């Protein structure tokens, strides 16, 4: 007989699953909202923080906050994908670039982004067909 799980038990199971699948966390970092844009942008060249923030903001929307960009860069640096080069000059200069591993990941992400762009018409068509079928089914019920 199944007993309903408590929230703590569900959370522990989730943590255990992530420990068994450590690649999932890296995949989340690489494919996160800002991770994708950082990686793709850094494929072009190294950037200073403010340059990178402006470059990412041109993709539309509200743009990335300083805090979120800092967290994203730190996470990608910890994963070995981004290199942070702090130069001891006045004023301080910090450049961000991709490591070899980061370049490889960025190329994969860029390919997926390009595929999405190329196939968006088909996705929209599928969504319309799904929505129409779902609406027809709910009216028939």
Coordinates of N, CA, C and O in Angstrom, one line a residue:
X1 N 0.8 -1.2 0.0 CA 0.0 0.0 0.0 C 0.9 1.2 0.0 O 1.8 1.4 0.8
X2 N 0.7 2.1 -0.9 CA 1.5 3.3 -1.1 C 1.1 4.4 -0.1 O -0.1 4.7 0.1
X3 N 2.1 5.0 0.6 CA 1.9 6.1 1.5 C 2.3 7.3 0.9 O 3.4 7.4 0.2
X4 N 1.5 8.4 1.0 CA 1.9 9.6 0.3 C 3.2 10.2 0.9 O 3.4 10.1 2.2
X5 N 4.1 10.7 0.1 CA 5.4 11.2 0.5 C 5.3 12.6 1.1 O 4.5 13.4 0.7
X6 N 6.1 12.9 2.1 CA 6.2 14.2 2.6 C 7.1 15.0 1.7 O 7.8 14.5 0.8
X7 N 7.0 16.3 1.8 CA 7.8 17.2 1.0 C 9.3 17.0 1.2 O 10.0 17.0 0.2
X8 N 9.7 16.7 2.4 CA 11.1 16.5 2.7 C 11.6 15.2 2.0 O 12.7 15.2 1.5
X9 N 10.8 14.2 2.0 CA 11.2 12.9 1.3 C 11.3 13.2 -0.2 O 12.2 12.7 -0.8
X10 N 10.4 13.9 -0.8 CA 10.4 14.2 -2.2 C 11.7 15.0 -2.5 O 12.4 14.7 -3.5
X11 N 12.0 16.0 -1.7 CA 13.2 16.8 -1.9 C 14.5 16.0 -1.8 O 15.4 16.1 -2.6
X12 N 14.5 15.1 -0.8 CA 15.7 14.2 -0.7 C 15.8 13.3 -1.9 O 16.9 13.1 -2.4
X13 N 14.7 12.8 -2.4 CA 14.8 11.9 -3.6 C 15.3 12.7 -4.8 O 16.1 12.2 -5.6
X14 N 14.9 14.0 -4.9 CA 15.4 14.8 -6.0 C 16.9 15.0 -5.9 O 17.7 14.9 -6.8
X15 N 17.4 15.3 -4.7 CA 18.8 15.5 -4.4 C 19.6 14.2 -4.7 O 20.6 14.3 -5.4
X16 N 19.1 13.1 -4.3 CA 19.7 11.8 -4.6 C 19.8 11.5 -6.1 O 20.8 11.1 -6.6
X17 N 18.7 11.9 -6.8 CA 18.7 11.7 -8.3 C 19.7 12.5 -8.9 O 20.4 12.1 -9.9
X18 N 19.9 13.8 -8.5 CA 20.9 14.7 -9.1 C 22.3 14.1 -8.8 O 23.2 14.2 -9.6
X19 N 22.5 13.5 -7.6 CA 23.8 13.0 -7.3 C 24.1 11.8 -8.2 O 25.2 11.6 -8.6
X20 N 23.1 11.0 -8.6 CA 23.2 9.9 -9.5 C 23.4 10.3 -10.9 O 24.0 9.6 -11.7
X21 N 22.9 11.5 -11.2 CA 23.0 12.1 -12.6 C 23.7 13.5 -12.6 O 23.0 14.5 -12.8
X22 N 25.0 13.5 -12.3 CA 25.6 14.8 -12.1 C 25.6 15.7 -13.4 O 25.7 16.9 -13.3
X23 N 25.6 15.0 -14.5 CA 25.6 15.8 -15.8 C 24.3 16.7 -15.9 O 24.4 17.7 -16.6
X24 N 23.3 16.3 -15.2 CA 22.0 17.1 -15.3 C 22.2 18.5 -14.9 O 21.7 19.5 -15.5
X25 N 23.0 18.7 -13.8 CA 23.3 20.1 -13.3 C 24.1 20.9 -14.4 O 23.8 22.1 -14.6
X26 N 25.1 20.3 -15.0 CA 25.9 21.0 -16.0 C 25.0 21.3 -17.2 O 25.0 22.4 -17.7
X27 N 24.1 20.4 -17.6 CA 23.2 20.7 -18.7 C 22.3 21.8 -18.3 O 22.0 22.7 -19.2
X28 N 21.8 21.9 -17.1 CA 21.0 23.0 -16.7 C 21.8 24.4 -16.8 O 21.2 25.4 -17.2
X29 N 23.0 24.4 -16.4 CA 23.9 25.6 -16.4 C 24.0 26.0 -17.9 O 23.9 27.2 -18.2
X30 N 24.4 25.1 -18.8 CA 24.6 25.4 -20.2 C 23.4 25.9 -20.9 O 23.5 26.7 -21.7
X31 N 22.2 25.3 -20.5 CA 21.0 25.6 -21.3 C 20.1 26.6 -20.5 O 19.0 26.8 -20.9
X32 N 20.6 27.2 -19.5 CA 19.8 28.1 -18.7 C 19.6 29.4 -19.6 O 20.3 29.6 -20.6
X33 N 18.6 30.2 -19.2 CA 18.3 31.4 -20.0 C 19.5 32.2 -20.3 O 19.7 32.6 -21.5
X34 N 20.3 32.5 -19.3 CA 21.4 33.4 -19.6 C 22.7 32.6 -19.9 O 23.6 33.1 -20.6
X35 N 22.8 31.4 -19.5 CA 23.9 30.5 -19.9 C 24.1 30.4 -21.4 O 25.2 30.5 -22.0
X36 N 23.0 30.1 -22.1 CA 23.0 30.0 -23.5 C 23.5 31.2 -24.2 O 24.4 31.2 -25.0
X37 N 23.0 32.4 -23.7 CA 23.4 33.6 -24.4 C 24.8 34.0 -24.1 O 25.6 34.5 -25.0
X38 N 25.3 33.7 -22.9 CA 26.7 34.0 -22.5 C 27.6 33.1 -23.4 O 28.6 33.6 -24.0
X39 N 27.3 31.9 -23.5 CA 28.2 31.0 -24.2 C 28.2 31.4 -25.7 O 29.3 31.4 -26.3
X40 N 27.1 31.6 -26.3 CA 27.0 32.0 -27.7 C 27.8 33.3 -27.9 O 28.5 33.4 -28.9
X41 N 27.6 34.3 -27.1 CA 28.2 35.6 -27.2 C 29.7 35.4 -27.1 O 30.5 36.0 -27.9
X42 N 30.2 34.6 -26.1 CA 31.6 34.5 -25.9 C 32.3 33.7 -27.0 O 33.5 33.7 -27.1
X43 N 31.5 33.0 -27.9 CA 32.1 32.4 -29.1 C 32.8 33.4 -30.0 O 33.7 33.1 -30.7
X44 N 32.2 34.6 -30.0 CA 32.7 35.6 -30.9 C 34.1 36.1 -30.5 O 35.0 36.3 -31.3
X45 N 34.2 36.4 -29.2 CA 35.5 37.0 -28.7 C 35.4 37.2 -27.2 O 34.3 37.0 -26.6
X46 N 36.5 37.5 -26.5 CA 36.4 37.8 -25.0 C 35.7 39.1 -24.8 O 35.7 40.0 -25.7
X47 N 35.0 39.2 -23.7 CA 34.3 40.4 -23.3 C 34.6 40.8 -21.9 O 34.9 40.0 -21.0
X48 N 34.6 42.1 -21.7 CA 34.5 42.7 -20.3 C 33.1 42.5 -19.8 O 32.2 42.4 -20.6
X49 N 32.9 42.6 -18.5 CA 31.6 42.4 -17.9 C 30.5 43.2 -18.5 O 29.5 42.8 -19.0
X50 N 30.8 44.6 -18.5 CA 29.7 45.5 -19.0 C 29.5 45.3 -20.5 O 28.3 45.4 -21.0
X51 N 30.5 45.0 -21.3 CA 30.3 44.7 -22.7 C 29.4 43.5 -22.9 O 28.6 43.5 -23.8
X52 N 29.7 42.5 -22.2 CA 28.9 41.2 -22.3 C 27.5 41.5 -21.9 O 26.6 41.0 -22.6
X53 N 27.3 42.2 -20.8 CA 25.9 42.5 -20.4 C 25.2 43.3 -21.5 O 24.0 43.0 -21.8
X54 N 25.8 44.3 -22.1 CA 25.1 45.0 -23.2 C 24.9 44.1 -24.4 O 23.8 44.1 -25.1
X55 N 25.9 43.2 -24.8 CA 25.7 42.3 -25.9 C 24.5 41.4 -25.7 O 23.8 41.1 -26.7
X56 N 24.4 40.8 -24.5 CA 23.3 39.9 -24.2 C 22.0 40.6 -24.3 O 21.0 40.1 -24.7
X57 N 21.9 41.9 -23.8 CA 20.7 42.6 -23.7 C 20.1 42.9 -25.1 O 18.9 43.2 -25.2
X58 N 20.9 42.9 -26.1 CA 20.4 43.2 -27.5 C 19.5 42.1 -28.0 O 18.8 42.2 -29.0
X59 N 19.5 40.9 -27.3 CA 18.6 39.8 -27.7 C 17.1 40.1 -27.3 O 16.3 39.3 -27.6
X60 N 16.9 41.2 -26.7 CA 15.5 41.6 -26.4 C 15.1 41.3 -25.0 O 15.9 40.8 -24.2
X61 N 13.9 41.6 -24.6 CA 13.5 41.4 -23.3 C 14.1 42.5 -22.3 O 14.5 43.5 -22.8
X62 N 14.0 42.2 -21.1 CA 14.5 43.1 -20.1 C 16.0 43.2 -20.0 O 16.5 44.2 -19.4
X63 N 16.7 42.3 -20.5 CA 18.1 42.2 -20.3 C 18.5 41.5 -19.0 O 17.6 41.2 -18.2
X64 N 19.7 41.2 -18.9 CA 20.2 40.5 -17.7 C 20.7 41.5 -16.6 O 21.3 42.5 -16.9
X65 N 20.3 41.2 -15.4 CA 20.8 42.0 -14.3 C 22.3 41.7 -14.0 O 22.8 40.7 -14.3
X66 N 22.9 42.7 -13.3 CA 24.3 42.5 -13.0 C 24.5 41.2 -12.1 O 25.4 40.4 -12.3
X67 N 23.6 41.1 -11.1 CA 23.6 39.9 -10.2 C 23.5 38.6 -11.0 O 24.2 37.7 -10.7
X68 N 22.5 38.6 -11.9 CA 22.3 37.3 -12.6 C 23.4 37.0 -13.5 O 23.8 35.8 -13.6
X69 N 24.0 38.0 -14.2 CA 25.1 37.8 -15.1 C 26.3 37.3 -14.2 O 27.0 36.4 -14.6
X70 N 26.6 37.9 -13.1 CA 27.6 37.5 -12.2 C 27.5 36.0 -11.8 O 28.4 35.3 -11.9
X71 N 26.3 35.7 -11.4 CA 26.0 34.3 -11.0 C 26.2 33.3 -12.1 O 26.8 32.2 -12.0
X72 N 25.7 33.7 -13.3 CA 25.9 32.8 -14.5 C 27.4 32.6 -14.8 O 27.8 31.5 -15.1
X73 N 28.1 33.7 -14.8 CA 29.5 33.6 -15.1 C 30.3 32.8 -14.1 O 31.1 32.0 -14.5
X74 N 30.0 33.0 -12.8 CA 30.6 32.2 -11.8 C 30.3 30.7 -11.9 O 31.2 29.8 -11.8
X75 N 29.1 30.4 -12.2 CA 28.7 29.0 -12.4 C 29.4 28.4 -13.6 O 29.9 27.3 -13.5
X76 N 29.4 29.1 -14.7 CA 30.1 28.6 -15.9 C 31.6 28.5 -15.7 O 32.3 27.6 -16.2
X77 N 32.2 29.4 -14.9 CA 33.6 29.3 -14.6 C 33.9 28.1 -13.7 O 34.8 27.4 -13.9
X78 N 33.0 27.9 -12.7 CA 33.2 26.7 -11.8 C 33.1 25.4 -12.6 O 33.8 24.4 -12.3
X79 N 32.2 25.4 -13.7 CA 32.1 24.2 -14.5 C 33.2 24.0 -15.5 O 33.3 23.0 -16.2
X80 N 34.1 25.0 -15.5 CA 35.3 24.9 -16.4 C 35.0 25.4 -17.9 O 35.8 25.1 -18.8
X81 N 33.9 26.1 -18.0 CA 33.5 26.6 -19.4 C 34.0 28.0 -19.7 O 34.1 28.3 -20.9
X82 N 34.1 28.8 -18.7 CA 34.4 30.2 -18.8 C 35.7 30.5 -18.1 O 35.9 30.0 -16.9
X83 N 36.6 31.3 -18.7 CA 37.8 31.7 -18.0 C 37.7 33.2 -17.6 O 37.3 34.0 -18.4
X84 N 38.0 33.5 -16.4 CA 38.0 34.9 -15.9 C 39.4 35.4 -15.7 O 40.2 34.8 -15.0
X85 N 39.7 36.4 -16.5 CA 41.1 37.0 -16.5 C 41.1 38.3 -15.8 O 40.7 39.3 -16.4
X86 N 41.5 38.4 -14.5 CA 41.5 39.7 -13.8 C 42.9 40.2 -13.9 O 43.9 39.6 -13.4
X87 N 43.0 41.4 -14.5 CA 44.4 42.0 -14.6 C 44.6 43.1 -13.5 O 43.7 43.9 -13.3
X88 N 45.7 43.1 -12.9 CA 46.0 44.0 -11.8 C 46.4 45.4 -12.4 O 47.6 45.8 -12.2
X89 N 45.5 46.1 -13.0 CA 45.8 47.4 -13.5 C 44.8 48.4 -12.9 O 43.8 48.0 -12.3
X90 N 45.0 49.7 -13.1 CA 44.1 50.7 -12.5 C 43.5 51.4 -13.7 O 44.2 52.0 -14.5
X91 N 42.2 51.4 -13.9 CA 41.2 50.7 -13.1 C 41.3 49.2 -13.4 O 41.8 48.8 -14.4
X92 N 40.8 48.3 -12.5 CA 40.9 46.9 -12.7 C 40.2 46.5 -14.0 O 39.2 47.0 -14.3
X93 N 40.8 45.5 -14.6 CA 40.2 45.0 -15.9 C 40.0 43.5 -15.7 O 40.9 42.8 -15.4
X94 N 38.7 43.1 -16.0 CA 38.4 41.6 -16.0 C 37.8 41.3 -17.3 O 36.8 41.9 -17.8
X95 N 38.4 40.3 -18.0 CA 37.9 39.8 -19.2 C 37.4 38.4 -19.1 O 37.9 37.6 -18.3
X96 N 36.3 38.0 -19.8 CA 35.7 36.7 -19.8 C 35.9 36.1 -21.2 O 35.6 36.7 -22.2
X97 N 36.3 34.8 -21.2 CA 36.4 34.1 -22.5 C 36.1 32.7 -22.2 O 35.9 32.2 -21.1
X98 N 36.0 31.9 -23.3 CA 35.6 30.5 -23.2 C 36.9 29.7 -23.1 O 37.9 30.0 -23.7
X99 N 36.8 28.6 -22.3 CA 37.9 27.6 -22.3 C 37.7 26.7 -23.5 O 36.6 26.9 -24.2
X100 N 38.6 25.8 -23.7 CA 38.4 24.8 -24.8 C 37.1 24.0 -24.6 O 36.3 23.8 -25.5
X101 N 36.8 23.6 -23.4 CA 35.6 22.9 -23.0 C 34.4 23.8 -23.2 O 33.4 23.4 -23.8
X102 N 34.5 25.1 -22.9 CA 33.4 26.0 -23.0 C 33.1 26.3 -24.5 O 31.9 26.4 -24.9
X103 N 34.1 26.3 -25.3 CA 34.0 26.5 -26.8 C 33.2 25.4 -27.4 O 32.3 25.5 -28.2
X104 N 33.5 24.2 -26.9 CA 32.9 23.0 -27.4 C 31.4 23.0 -27.0 O 30.5 22.8 -27.9
X105 N 31.1 23.3 -25.8 CA 29.7 23.4 -25.3 C 29.0 24.5 -26.1 O 27.8 24.4 -26.5
X106 N 29.6 25.7 -26.2 CA 29.0 26.8 -26.9 C 28.6 26.5 -28.3 O 27.6 26.9 -28.8
X107 N 29.5 25.8 -29.0 CA 29.2 25.4 -30.4 C 27.9 24.5 -30.5 O 27.1 24.6 -31.4
X108 N 27.8 23.6 -29.5 CA 26.7 22.7 -29.4 C 25.4 23.5 -29.1 O 24.4 23.3 -29.8
X109 N 25.5 24.4 -28.2 CA 24.3 25.3 -27.9 C 23.9 26.1 -29.0 O 22.7 26.3 -29.3
X110 N 24.9 26.7 -29.7 CA 24.6 27.5 -30.9 C 23.9 26.7 -32.0 O 23.0 27.2 -32.6
X111 N 24.4 25.5 -32.2 CA 23.7 24.6 -33.2 C 22.2 24.4 -32.8 O 21.4 24.4 -33.7
X112 N 22.0 24.1 -31.5 CA 20.6 23.9 -31.1 C 19.8 25.2 -31.2 O 18.6 25.2 -31.7
X113 N 20.4 26.3 -30.9 CA 19.7 27.6 -31.1 C 19.4 27.8 -32.6 O 18.3 28.3 -32.9
X114 N 20.3 27.5 -33.5 CA 20.1 27.7 -34.9 C 19.0 26.7 -35.4 O 18.1 27.1 -36.2
X115 N 19.0 25.5 -34.9 CA 18.0 24.5 -35.3 C 16.6 25.1 -34.8 O 15.6 25.0 -35.6
X116 N 16.5 25.6 -33.6 CA 15.3 26.2 -33.2 C 14.8 27.3 -34.1 O 13.6 27.4 -34.4
X117 N 15.7 28.2 -34.4 CA 15.4 29.3 -35.3 C 14.9 28.8 -36.7 O 13.9 29.2 -37.2
X118 N 15.6 27.8 -37.2 CA 15.3 27.3 -38.6 C 13.9 26.5 -38.6 O 13.3 26.5 -39.6
X119 N 13.6 25.9 -37.5 CA 12.4 25.1 -37.4 C 11.2 25.7 -36.7 O 10.2 25.1 -36.5
X120 N 11.3 27.0 -36.3 CA 10.2 27.6 -35.6 C 8.9 27.6 -36.3 O 7.9 27.4 -35.7
X121 N 8.9 27.7 -37.6 CA 7.6 27.6 -38.4 C 7.0 26.3 -38.2 O 5.7 26.2 -38.0
X122 N 7.7 25.2 -38.2 CA 7.2 23.9 -38.0 C 6.6 23.7 -36.6 O 5.6 23.1 -36.3
X123 N 7.4 24.3 -35.6 CA 6.9 24.2 -34.2 C 5.6 24.9 -34.0 O 4.7 24.4 -33.4
X124 N 5.5 26.1 -34.6 CA 4.3 26.9 -34.5 C 3.1 26.2 -35.1 O 2.0 26.2 -34.6
X125 N 3.4 25.6 -36.3 CA 2.3 24.8 -36.9 C 1.9 23.6 -36.1 O 0.7 23.4 -35.9
X126 N 2.8 22.9 -35.4 CA 2.5 21.8 -34.6 C 1.7 22.3 -33.3 O 0.7 21.7 -32.9
X127 N 2.1 23.4 -32.8 CA 1.4 24.0 -31.6 C -0.1 24.3 -32.0 O -1.0 24.0 -31.2
X128 N -0.3 25.0 -33.2 CA -1.6 25.3 -33.6 C -2.5 24.0 -33.8 O -3.6 24.0 -33.3
X129 N -1.9 23.0 -34.4 CA -2.6 21.8 -34.6 C -3.0 21.1 -33.3 O -4.1 20.6 -33.1
X130 N -2.1 21.1 -32.3 CA -2.3 20.6 -31.0 C -3.4 21.3 -30.3 O -4.3 20.7 -29.8
X131 N -3.3 22.6 -30.3 CA -4.3 23.5 -29.6 C -5.7 23.3 -30.2 O -6.7 23.2 -29.5
X132 N -5.8 23.2 -31.6 CA -7.0 23.0 -32.2 C -7.6 21.7 -31.9 O -8.8 21.6 -31.6
X133 N -6.8 20.6 -31.9 CA -7.3 19.3 -31.5 C -7.8 19.2 -30.1 O -8.8 18.6 -29.8
X134 N -7.0 19.9 -29.2 CA -7.4 19.9 -27.8 C -8.7 20.7 -27.6 O -9.5 20.3 -26.8
X135 N -8.8 21.8 -28.3 CA -10.1 22.6 -28.2 C -11.2 21.8 -28.7 O -12.3 21.8 -28.1
X136 N -11.0 21.1 -29.8 CA -12.1 20.3 -30.4 C -12.5 19.2 -29.4 O -13.7 18.8 -29.3
X137 N -11.5 18.6 -28.8 CA -11.8 17.5 -27.8 C -12.5 17.9 -26.6 O -13.4 17.3 -26.1
X138 N -12.2 19.1 -26.1 CA -12.8 19.6 -24.9 C -14.3 20.1 -25.2 O -15.1 20.0 -24.3
X139 N -14.5 20.5 -26.4 CA -15.9 20.9 -26.8 C -16.7 19.6 -27.0 O -17.9 19.6 -26.7
X140 N -16.1 18.5 -27.4 CA -16.9 17.3 -27.6 C -17.2 16.6 -26.3 O -18.1 15.8 -26.2
X141 N -16.5 16.9 -25.2 CA -16.7 16.3 -23.9 C -17.9 16.7 -23.2 O -18.5 17.7 -23.3

